[in-house]
XYZ file of C-alpha atoms in Angstrom:
684
model
C 0.000 0.000 0.000
C 1.075 3.576 -0.675
C 1.012 5.966 2.271
C 1.273 9.759 2.519
C 1.833 11.049 6.037
C 3.129 14.023 8.008
C 6.304 13.628 10.051
C 8.753 15.827 11.898
C 12.091 16.157 10.131
C 14.460 17.402 12.808
C 17.982 18.475 11.875
C 20.391 21.224 12.981
C 19.391 24.363 11.081
C 20.569 27.927 10.720
C 18.086 30.780 10.944
C 17.083 32.138 7.545
C 16.758 35.599 9.068
C 14.893 38.644 7.752
C 14.634 39.538 4.080
C 16.669 42.438 2.721
C 14.193 45.366 2.474
C 16.085 47.085 -0.384
C 14.908 46.068 -3.866
C 17.486 44.326 -6.069
C 16.787 45.533 -9.605
C 17.321 43.499 -12.734
C 20.270 43.983 -15.060
C 19.937 46.543 -17.841
C 20.073 43.827 -20.492
C 17.692 40.884 -20.615
C 20.160 38.599 -22.391
C 23.517 37.457 -21.043
C 26.431 37.541 -23.484
C 27.642 34.048 -24.312
C 30.602 33.427 -26.593
C 29.821 30.408 -28.757
C 32.674 28.397 -30.196
C 32.334 27.406 -33.880
C 32.270 23.769 -32.741
C 28.755 24.268 -31.302
C 26.022 23.294 -33.781
C 23.779 26.261 -34.730
C 20.658 24.597 -33.328
C 22.359 24.274 -29.922
C 23.383 27.928 -29.831
C 20.106 29.437 -30.966
C 18.894 30.519 -27.501
C 22.130 30.631 -25.520
C 21.966 33.652 -23.220
C 18.384 34.491 -24.219
C 16.423 36.088 -21.360
C 18.889 34.992 -18.694
C 19.890 38.427 -17.354
C 19.692 38.588 -13.568
C 16.336 39.503 -12.046
C 14.742 38.910 -8.669
C 11.860 41.389 -8.166
C 9.169 41.291 -6.892
C 10.989 38.993 -4.460
C 13.437 40.361 -1.946
C 16.871 38.978 -1.237
C 17.200 36.412 1.546
C 20.588 37.381 2.954
C 19.965 37.548 6.703
C 20.958 33.984 7.584
C 23.761 32.861 9.866
C 25.783 29.732 10.702
C 24.330 29.129 14.145
C 22.941 25.608 13.826
C 20.192 24.699 16.264
C 17.668 21.832 16.241
C 14.652 22.571 14.044
C 11.701 20.340 13.262
C 10.592 20.866 9.670
C 7.187 19.642 8.591
C 7.894 16.753 6.246
C 5.498 14.829 4.042
C 6.535 11.249 3.432
C 5.298 9.329 0.392
C 6.042 5.619 0.795
C 5.360 2.223 -0.734
C 7.072 -1.149 -0.327
C 10.085 -0.040 -2.425
C 10.704 3.665 -1.784
C 10.345 6.254 0.957
C 10.412 9.868 -0.282
C 10.586 12.806 2.152
C 9.556 16.329 1.080
C 9.859 19.696 2.856
C 7.158 22.128 1.631
C 8.536 24.866 3.932
C 11.682 25.115 1.788
C 10.585 24.910 -1.820
C 9.242 21.359 -1.624
C 12.778 19.936 -1.599
C 12.897 16.135 -1.842
C 15.517 15.701 0.869
C 15.584 11.920 1.005
C 14.767 8.996 -1.290
C 15.396 5.639 0.392
C 15.353 2.323 -1.461
C 13.871 0.152 1.266
C 14.854 -3.384 0.132
C 18.510 -2.284 -0.084
C 18.221 0.079 2.915
C 20.005 2.642 0.783
C 19.721 6.413 0.551
C 19.828 7.326 -3.146
C 20.371 11.061 -2.662
C 22.889 13.239 -0.901
C 20.926 13.743 2.310
C 22.299 16.859 3.943
C 22.348 16.382 7.734
C 21.994 20.148 8.304
C 20.059 23.084 6.881
C 22.709 25.696 6.113
C 21.770 28.468 3.672
C 24.563 29.927 1.565
C 24.874 32.566 -1.139
C 24.182 30.609 -4.332
C 20.569 31.311 -5.381
C 18.712 34.057 -7.212
C 17.622 35.453 -3.850
C 20.973 34.576 -2.269
C 19.930 31.838 0.200
C 20.274 28.237 -1.008
C 20.995 24.915 0.652
C 22.451 21.737 -0.763
C 21.258 18.160 -0.896
C 18.306 16.200 -2.237
C 16.323 17.191 -5.319
C 15.211 20.752 -6.026
C 12.778 22.066 -8.632
C 13.997 25.145 -10.517
C 11.640 27.003 -12.826
C 10.957 30.497 -14.185
C 14.480 31.890 -14.547
C 18.150 30.981 -14.870
C 19.458 30.108 -11.410
C 18.291 28.405 -8.232
C 14.585 29.166 -7.915
C 13.180 32.111 -5.989
C 11.238 29.828 -3.625
C 14.026 27.355 -2.877
C 14.039 28.587 0.759
C 10.361 29.602 0.932
C 7.076 27.747 1.520
C 5.075 26.282 -1.345
C 1.643 24.676 -1.437
C 1.280 20.951 -0.825
C -1.879 18.926 -1.292
C -3.162 15.354 -1.167
C -4.698 14.113 -4.439
C -6.260 10.766 -5.292
C -4.084 8.748 -7.672
C -5.100 6.599 -10.624
C -5.330 3.477 -8.425
C -6.895 5.270 -5.478
C -3.497 5.724 -3.807
C -2.424 9.114 -2.369
C -0.477 11.507 -4.586
C 1.510 14.461 -3.264
C 1.077 17.689 -5.209
C 3.389 20.713 -4.928
C 2.439 23.981 -6.629
C 2.661 27.770 -6.514
C 2.015 30.956 -8.457
C 5.200 32.384 -9.949
C 5.242 36.139 -9.304
C 8.163 37.007 -11.568
C 6.628 35.955 -14.884
C 3.037 35.308 -13.855
C 2.305 31.593 -14.283
C 1.376 28.561 -12.144
C 3.569 25.488 -11.809
C 2.592 22.081 -10.482
C 4.360 18.790 -9.683
C 2.405 15.625 -8.858
C 4.426 12.841 -7.173
C 3.197 9.310 -7.797
C 4.396 6.203 -5.987
C 1.836 3.503 -6.867
C 1.873 0.177 -5.042
C 4.592 -2.052 -6.470
C 6.509 0.763 -8.181
C 10.300 0.829 -7.600
C 10.397 4.314 -9.176
C 9.070 7.643 -7.923
C 7.159 9.164 -10.846
C 6.500 12.884 -11.229
C 4.197 14.645 -13.652
C 5.142 18.291 -14.087
C 2.827 20.937 -15.506
C 3.743 24.475 -16.554
C 1.022 26.758 -17.893
C 1.379 30.146 -19.571
C -1.894 31.975 -18.802
C -0.643 35.206 -20.388
C -1.538 36.607 -23.794
C 2.141 36.875 -24.646
C 5.105 34.538 -24.945
C 7.057 33.691 -21.801
C 10.771 32.861 -21.629
C 10.452 29.581 -19.718
C 13.019 27.675 -17.679
C 13.061 24.343 -15.851
C 15.823 22.233 -14.335
C 15.470 19.337 -11.911
C 18.665 19.260 -9.800
C 19.595 15.977 -8.086
C 22.424 15.817 -5.531
C 23.993 12.382 -5.056
C 26.979 11.242 -2.963
C 30.311 11.466 -4.772
C 32.378 8.442 -3.783
C 35.734 7.321 -5.159
C 34.932 5.694 -8.478
C 31.466 7.233 -8.935
C 30.786 7.558 -12.652
C 28.140 9.693 -14.367
C 26.698 8.110 -17.488
C 24.408 9.582 -20.117
C 23.550 8.325 -23.632
C 25.488 11.064 -25.433
C 28.756 11.001 -27.335
C 29.293 14.766 -27.037
C 28.676 17.558 -24.563
C 28.796 21.326 -24.288
C 31.212 22.730 -21.746
C 32.505 26.101 -20.646
C 36.111 26.575 -21.675
C 37.911 28.647 -19.016
C 34.627 30.385 -18.262
C 34.881 32.338 -21.516
C 32.993 30.402 -24.144
C 30.715 27.444 -24.772
C 32.387 24.744 -26.850
C 31.622 21.171 -27.828
C 33.667 18.200 -26.642
C 33.560 14.489 -27.351
C 32.930 12.210 -24.408
C 34.517 11.252 -22.154
C 38.071 12.657 -22.398
C 38.665 16.335 -21.611
C 42.154 17.778 -21.096
C 43.536 14.269 -20.744
C 41.061 13.119 -18.078
C 37.987 10.913 -18.165
C 35.498 13.554 -17.125
C 32.759 11.024 -16.352
C 34.647 10.435 -13.074
C 34.515 13.664 -11.088
C 36.177 12.827 -7.775
C 39.680 13.532 -9.067
C 38.995 16.576 -11.217
C 41.146 19.484 -9.991
C 38.524 22.207 -10.483
C 34.773 22.589 -10.576
C 33.280 21.567 -13.901
C 29.882 21.351 -15.556
C 28.904 19.511 -18.723
C 25.701 19.617 -20.760
C 25.237 16.302 -22.534
C 23.956 16.306 -26.125
C 21.554 13.345 -26.189
C 20.683 12.759 -29.872
C 17.104 12.836 -31.101
C 15.424 9.455 -30.845
C 17.603 8.296 -27.964
C 16.020 7.667 -24.575
C 16.633 10.554 -22.166
C 18.266 9.536 -18.892
C 21.278 10.123 -16.670
C 22.761 8.077 -13.840
C 25.456 8.336 -11.168
C 26.775 4.828 -10.555
C 29.234 3.721 -7.894
C 31.983 1.134 -8.308
C 29.480 -1.684 -7.749
C 27.382 -0.479 -10.707
C 24.502 0.856 -8.608
C 23.174 4.352 -8.003
C 20.474 6.880 -8.774
C 19.044 6.961 -12.267
C 16.769 9.672 -13.627
C 14.715 9.228 -16.792
C 12.043 11.337 -18.450
C 9.742 11.689 -21.404
C 11.069 13.576 -24.410
C 10.152 17.187 -23.522
C 12.912 17.304 -20.922
C 15.689 17.789 -23.459
C 18.803 18.668 -21.465
C 21.083 16.724 -19.120
C 23.907 18.121 -17.016
C 26.528 17.033 -14.508
C 28.199 19.373 -12.010
C 31.338 18.554 -10.017
C 32.833 20.716 -7.267
C 36.335 19.423 -7.991
C 39.051 18.189 -5.662
C 40.692 21.615 -5.237
C 40.743 22.968 -1.681
C 38.098 25.553 -2.567
C 35.722 22.941 -3.961
C 36.166 20.687 -0.944
C 35.723 23.690 1.334
C 32.461 24.623 -0.372
C 30.956 21.174 0.088
C 31.823 21.136 3.772
C 30.631 24.729 4.144
C 27.230 23.680 2.815
C 27.063 20.625 5.057
C 29.532 18.999 7.467
C 33.198 17.957 7.132
C 33.957 14.850 5.139
C 31.027 15.026 2.739
C 31.241 15.175 -1.036
C 28.481 15.238 -3.614
C 27.854 15.877 -7.297
C 24.726 16.877 -9.161
C 22.994 15.326 -12.136
C 20.367 17.576 -13.656
C 17.645 17.614 -16.306
C 16.065 20.592 -18.040
C 13.873 21.946 -20.811
C 16.760 23.321 -22.864
C 20.096 21.891 -23.953
C 21.899 24.068 -21.373
C 21.037 26.198 -18.343
C 22.341 29.344 -20.043
C 19.099 29.868 -21.928
C 15.341 30.099 -21.733
C 12.799 28.424 -24.009
C 10.050 30.446 -25.762
C 6.674 29.312 -24.374
C 3.724 30.476 -26.510
C 0.778 32.349 -25.020
C -1.771 29.983 -23.510
C 0.513 26.955 -23.850
C 0.566 24.078 -21.380
C 3.689 21.906 -21.102
C 3.726 18.594 -19.266
C 6.195 15.747 -18.907
C 6.993 12.800 -16.678
C 10.177 12.023 -14.728
C 11.251 8.868 -12.886
C 13.736 8.488 -10.011
C 15.023 5.191 -8.654
C 17.825 2.703 -8.101
C 19.678 1.364 -11.134
C 21.624 -1.885 -10.834
C 24.012 -2.753 -13.669
C 27.051 -4.908 -14.305
C 29.940 -2.911 -12.762
C 32.476 -4.195 -15.282
C 30.334 -3.040 -18.168
C 29.371 0.405 -16.847
C 32.982 1.105 -15.835
C 34.478 -0.108 -19.096
C 37.072 2.074 -20.789
C 34.897 2.364 -23.878
C 32.380 5.146 -23.271
C 29.656 3.978 -25.623
C 29.643 0.405 -24.389
C 29.427 1.729 -20.815
C 26.393 3.902 -21.312
C 24.719 1.281 -23.476
C 25.087 -1.229 -20.623
C 23.365 1.229 -18.275
C 20.742 1.953 -20.928
C 19.946 -1.747 -21.211
C 19.717 -2.099 -17.425
C 17.323 0.852 -17.273
C 15.168 -0.622 -20.011
C 14.874 -3.827 -17.977
C 13.965 -1.937 -14.795
C 11.691 0.696 -16.369
C 10.894 0.265 -20.071
C 10.437 3.515 -21.953
C 7.022 2.313 -23.106
C 5.974 2.007 -19.464
C 7.159 5.543 -18.677
C 5.369 6.891 -21.750
C 2.206 5.049 -20.716
C 2.464 6.535 -17.211
C 2.614 9.999 -18.777
C -0.701 9.293 -20.523
C -2.398 7.475 -17.654
C -1.536 10.100 -15.051
C -2.866 13.016 -17.100
C -6.312 12.753 -15.557
C -4.795 12.991 -12.060
C -3.036 16.229 -13.037
C -6.385 17.991 -13.413
C -8.033 16.538 -10.306
C -8.817 18.881 -7.407
C -7.063 18.231 -4.127
C -8.666 16.152 -1.430
C -6.814 18.119 1.251
C -4.479 21.116 1.424
C -1.504 19.948 3.470
C 0.697 23.063 3.475
C 0.159 26.672 2.435
C 2.367 28.772 0.198
C 1.750 32.455 -0.469
C -1.418 34.436 -1.112
C -0.223 35.875 -4.433
C -2.085 33.351 -6.557
C -5.291 34.178 -4.663
C -4.674 37.898 -5.270
C -4.119 37.305 -8.979
C -7.446 35.503 -9.200
C -9.148 38.519 -7.601
C -7.433 40.840 -10.085
C -8.578 38.719 -13.015
C -12.148 38.708 -11.729
C -12.142 42.471 -11.106
C -10.727 43.204 -14.565
C -13.179 40.920 -16.328
C -10.328 38.972 -17.895
C -10.608 35.241 -18.285
C -9.057 33.174 -15.515
C -6.713 30.696 -17.214
C -5.245 29.459 -13.928
C -6.288 25.802 -13.432
C -9.257 25.653 -11.075
C -7.793 22.617 -9.301
C -4.943 24.733 -7.922
C -6.287 26.181 -4.680
C -4.145 29.189 -3.706
C -5.918 29.766 -0.421
C -6.722 33.254 0.821
C -5.200 36.712 1.042
C -2.610 37.336 3.761
C -1.240 40.552 5.277
C 1.365 40.827 2.509
C -1.273 41.138 -0.187
C -3.732 43.413 1.654
C -2.265 46.791 0.511
C -2.451 45.655 -3.106
C -5.948 44.313 -2.585
C -6.928 47.763 -1.310
C -5.506 49.323 -4.472
C -7.545 46.849 -6.510
C -10.829 47.317 -4.627
C -10.635 50.938 -3.426
C -8.402 52.513 -6.074
C -5.530 53.676 -3.834
C -2.463 52.177 -2.193
C -2.540 52.876 1.555
C 0.281 54.962 3.047
C 2.498 53.840 5.899
C 5.341 55.417 7.833
C 8.861 54.933 6.444
C 9.867 53.282 9.715
C 7.210 50.612 9.132
C 8.868 49.564 5.896
C 7.561 49.609 2.357
C 5.472 46.450 2.244
C 5.596 43.684 -0.341
C 6.856 44.595 -3.791
C 4.970 44.236 -7.061
C 6.250 44.621 -10.625
C 3.575 42.878 -12.716
C 2.574 45.253 -15.572
C -1.143 44.958 -14.802
C -0.551 46.221 -11.268
C 1.625 49.036 -12.563
C -1.289 50.230 -14.706
C -3.545 50.235 -11.644
C -1.057 52.239 -9.590
C -0.324 54.676 -12.437
C -4.050 55.335 -12.828
C -4.465 55.868 -9.081
C -1.711 58.460 -8.612
C -2.604 60.274 -11.828
C -6.126 60.635 -10.467
C -4.780 61.939 -7.157
C -5.632 58.788 -5.191
C -2.870 57.659 -2.853
C -0.576 60.456 -4.026
C 2.049 59.910 -1.316
C 5.692 58.883 -0.970
C 5.019 55.144 -0.883
C 2.906 55.031 -4.047
C 5.581 56.891 -5.993
C 8.299 54.696 -4.508
C 6.534 51.513 -5.663
C 5.805 53.066 -9.030
C 9.487 53.834 -9.513
C 10.341 50.194 -8.769
C 7.842 49.039 -11.375
C 9.107 51.455 -13.987
C 12.762 50.558 -13.560
C 12.025 46.842 -13.607
C 10.307 47.448 -16.937
C 13.369 49.339 -18.286
C 11.950 52.869 -17.889
C 14.858 54.600 -16.142
C 13.619 58.131 -16.782
C 10.178 57.238 -15.438
C 11.694 55.600 -12.368
C 13.801 58.691 -11.676
C 10.725 60.925 -11.966
C 8.738 58.695 -9.594
C 11.451 58.574 -6.920
C 11.998 62.320 -7.136
C 8.269 62.762 -6.509
C 8.495 60.320 -3.619
C 11.207 62.476 -2.027
C 9.126 65.596 -2.608
C 6.160 64.008 -0.846
C 8.349 62.819 2.023
C 12.120 62.623 2.298
C 13.045 58.988 2.969
C 16.091 56.843 2.632
C 14.002 54.387 0.589
C 13.689 56.740 -2.400
C 17.132 58.329 -2.012
C 18.744 54.915 -2.070
C 16.896 53.982 -5.269
C 18.001 57.247 -6.873
C 21.526 56.163 -5.999
C 20.966 52.938 -7.920
C 20.086 54.990 -10.983
C 23.072 57.265 -10.533
C 25.378 54.258 -10.362
C 23.929 53.114 -13.693
C 24.775 56.459 -15.335
C 21.119 56.794 -16.264
C 20.277 59.612 -18.654
C 18.102 62.217 -16.954
C 17.236 65.552 -18.512
C 16.428 68.487 -16.232
C 15.632 66.538 -13.069
C 13.419 68.416 -10.604
C 15.401 69.965 -7.762
C 15.197 68.282 -4.376
C 16.638 69.391 -1.073
C 20.140 67.979 -1.329
C 20.731 69.545 -4.764
C 22.804 72.686 -5.040
C 23.848 74.926 -7.956
C 27.358 73.521 -7.667
C 26.078 69.937 -7.588
C 22.839 69.718 -9.606
C 23.144 65.931 -10.083
C 24.453 64.121 -6.989
C 26.695 61.097 -7.329
C 25.557 57.661 -6.303
C 27.712 57.885 -3.178
C 26.275 61.274 -2.183
C 22.775 59.916 -2.613
C 23.574 56.943 -0.404
C 24.945 59.285 2.247
C 21.718 61.301 2.060
C 19.702 58.069 2.265
C 21.600 56.955 5.351
C 21.085 60.319 7.041
C 17.375 60.428 6.143
C 16.735 56.901 7.414
C 15.490 54.517 8.384
C 19.025 53.255 8.985
C 18.522 49.608 8.122
C 21.573 47.261 8.044
C 21.411 46.673 4.291
C 21.595 50.427 3.645
C 24.679 50.730 5.856
C 26.269 47.925 3.892
C 25.520 49.514 0.507
C 26.865 52.861 1.664
C 30.038 51.267 3.046
C 30.525 49.277 -0.156
C 30.165 52.453 -2.221
C 32.752 54.224 -0.069
C 35.153 51.365 -0.733
C 34.487 51.442 -4.476
C 35.095 55.189 -4.607
C 38.256 54.796 -2.462
C 36.947 57.021 0.327
C 38.781 54.981 2.919
C 38.755 57.552 5.721
C 35.025 58.053 5.366
C 34.576 54.276 5.304
C 36.566 54.006 8.515
C 34.463 56.748 10.149
C 31.206 55.101 9.056
C 32.042 51.579 10.198
C 33.474 52.833 13.490
C 30.344 54.864 14.263
C 27.862 52.078 13.574
C 26.036 50.452 16.486
C 27.751 47.368 17.883
C 25.162 45.028 16.361
C 25.839 46.417 12.887
C 29.599 46.316 13.354
C 29.273 42.590 13.999
C 27.662 42.107 10.587
C 30.084 39.964 8.599
C 29.916 42.132 5.482
C 30.513 45.303 7.486
C 33.421 43.512 9.153
C 34.930 42.725 5.725
C 34.593 46.335 4.588
C 36.088 47.600 7.846
C 39.047 45.289 7.223
C 39.574 46.871 3.801
C 39.582 50.290 5.455
C 42.078 49.078 8.062
C 44.359 47.748 5.311
C 44.387 51.142 3.636
C 45.193 52.790 6.960
C 47.989 50.308 7.650
C 46.248 49.119 10.821
C 47.057 45.457 10.342
C 46.161 44.513 13.905
C 42.533 45.365 13.088
C 42.543 42.985 10.110
C 43.598 39.739 11.794
C 40.296 39.114 13.684
C 38.624 38.734 10.285
C 40.512 35.512 9.653
C 39.129 33.868 12.791
C 35.386 34.235 12.256
C 32.946 32.032 10.360
C 31.214 33.573 7.361
C 27.760 32.726 6.073
C 27.078 34.914 3.015
C 30.195 34.399 0.880
C 29.267 33.914 -2.778
C 30.272 30.814 -4.747
C 33.797 31.398 -6.024
C 34.129 34.704 -4.121
C 37.731 35.739 -3.477
C 37.144 38.718 -1.153
C 38.532 37.007 1.947
C 41.537 35.516 0.181
C 42.286 38.905 -1.393
C 42.375 40.471 2.085
C 44.538 37.595 3.341
C 47.125 38.096 0.609
C 47.076 41.912 0.910
C 47.567 41.633 4.674
C 50.705 39.493 4.277
C 52.033 41.675 1.465
C 51.812 44.754 3.698
C 53.222 42.902 6.715
C 56.274 41.596 4.843
C 56.854 44.852 2.954
C 56.921 46.775 6.240
C 59.100 44.249 8.042
C 61.649 43.856 5.229
C 61.349 47.379 3.839
C 60.660 46.162 0.310
C 58.089 47.317 -2.263
C 54.818 45.505 -2.899
C 55.371 44.267 -6.439
C 54.678 41.153 -8.502
C 57.670 39.378 -6.994
C 56.320 39.840 -3.476
C 52.794 38.907 -4.535
C 54.006 35.607 -6.002
C 56.029 34.934 -2.861
C 53.046 35.557 -0.580
C 50.782 33.220 -2.563
C 53.414 30.509 -2.349
C 54.395 30.917 1.305
C 51.047 31.861 2.845
C 48.219 29.685 1.542
C 44.934 30.936 3.020
C 43.293 28.981 5.845
C 40.590 26.643 4.627
C 37.860 28.480 6.537
C 38.311 31.619 4.415
C 39.072 29.929 1.080
C 35.955 29.868 -1.099
C 37.708 29.820 -4.449
C 36.627 26.942 -6.669
C 39.574 26.948 -9.079
C 43.269 26.515 -8.483
C 45.658 29.447 -8.331
C 47.681 29.769 -11.543
C 51.304 28.801 -11.135
């Protein structure tokens, strides 16, 4: 019998902390530049970089976490039959944190024993392990550390099905994953549904990311003779499997640096990928044909790669990721027509194959042995039939809502009803009711004005959807809700929709209505972009000698106007460093309240200021603390480490800081592991 039940999932966990109240605006270009080597077939390069420019609004950054691990009981939903036990955490994106093969008593995934956010996702916070579901936009999904809806649905044989779903606020569409584990099935089957309810094309994105243990001899197999890989981080080129730079890249444990490959499975070939240990067993993932892409990611054996894996978990752990997506690579989006619905089926389970065959020196014979073993365990015809048979479950209403996500889907339904537009959101997706976050926007919808609040109370939830911008534009133009907060939100909407001049006008009006650090900070963002502004209206900090303040001056004005939130102090300090105002940086960081001075990012900036002042004794405490928010591959701490030793030796030996000394320092003073987050080796 299949069972779906609620359990406590207790592990040591860091606090996620408060969201960053300052909006993080999208890049000025929607497409990322990607250099494509001539070896890449034209059809593979068609969408590389398309609609992958960084964006996060209307979400806020999640950068307030720490490394203080304390016991936390997550609400877990366990889907189990006689073969598999799958554990999901709806509170953190619906992550599948564990998949146990019961007859073998074997965990198939990398099961992280802790919850430790780190700076790797679109909103910053991300944690490793298990299987995550990434949609909407290039990167780890916006809700990877946020709650999503979970529901119980009746399956095709009367068994319980777990459904995860949410309303995507960035592009305005619903997504849904139904998890099926029928009696007698040795594979967990998912049926994914993406729906574009808009009257325009959406740039769509999906990647299923599976973390598995990386043991000595673990081999990643995929039915592809070629792959796309990033050469020195500068261009996408094609390679033939499995040899790259003299190494068999299907074995990742001994690779010196981090590496990712996008396999080119040919048309007509079954789509699957597996990570098999020396005994020929391991996790296999297979799908129906819509899921085109397959990827492998290795951290590498370099000290930085090993450090990152332990930083995300506990010492002594190593993992790799096998991934599957809509496109050939992750560096692209796929055009999804207006009104389109895309569905596919995925399967996860244990593969058992002849170890001699799957570890043979000949690449093709190895993957064909795994392919044959998969066909015995789960024939493609059976997976295709499951896709058809489970379609009727996809459109069934839930029997019970098990966990709640956000109220934004419910608000969108109210907007559609109010506007008279057709509601294309599937009726079987119950988005619950409006919460406090949505109430100001509901008031705009129903009463025609956004309510005002004091600057000290914050700005409320953000909104950038064009339909809501039209409502707010109409309100302020009619004199309804003509206050600082309405103009502040309107400026956010305009900039996110590439109207820099309109955003500048809105934030100037916000300052005129009430002088706040919220609007002054956003004006600083524009100034740092060198935005073109003709004849801006004068506001209080302007002067005849300085008609257009610099970004740094605007941040200073924002800090003085308040509210003096930690993220604003950090931005101001960072700007002082960038503009080489070291004395002012020292004054700012020294004058901050003790709680702010303890902030790790403020501590880093204060160390830079101390280096410039030659106060080396104030730098050394930096090397002793634990850091939580360091970005993947970030070299800030190692840069400070090397600069500290360069200054120390130069002063002691009375020699100049030149290339000779820099090479000497890197050789004689390797950075401590706790501050080394590089993921490539230092050039020799």
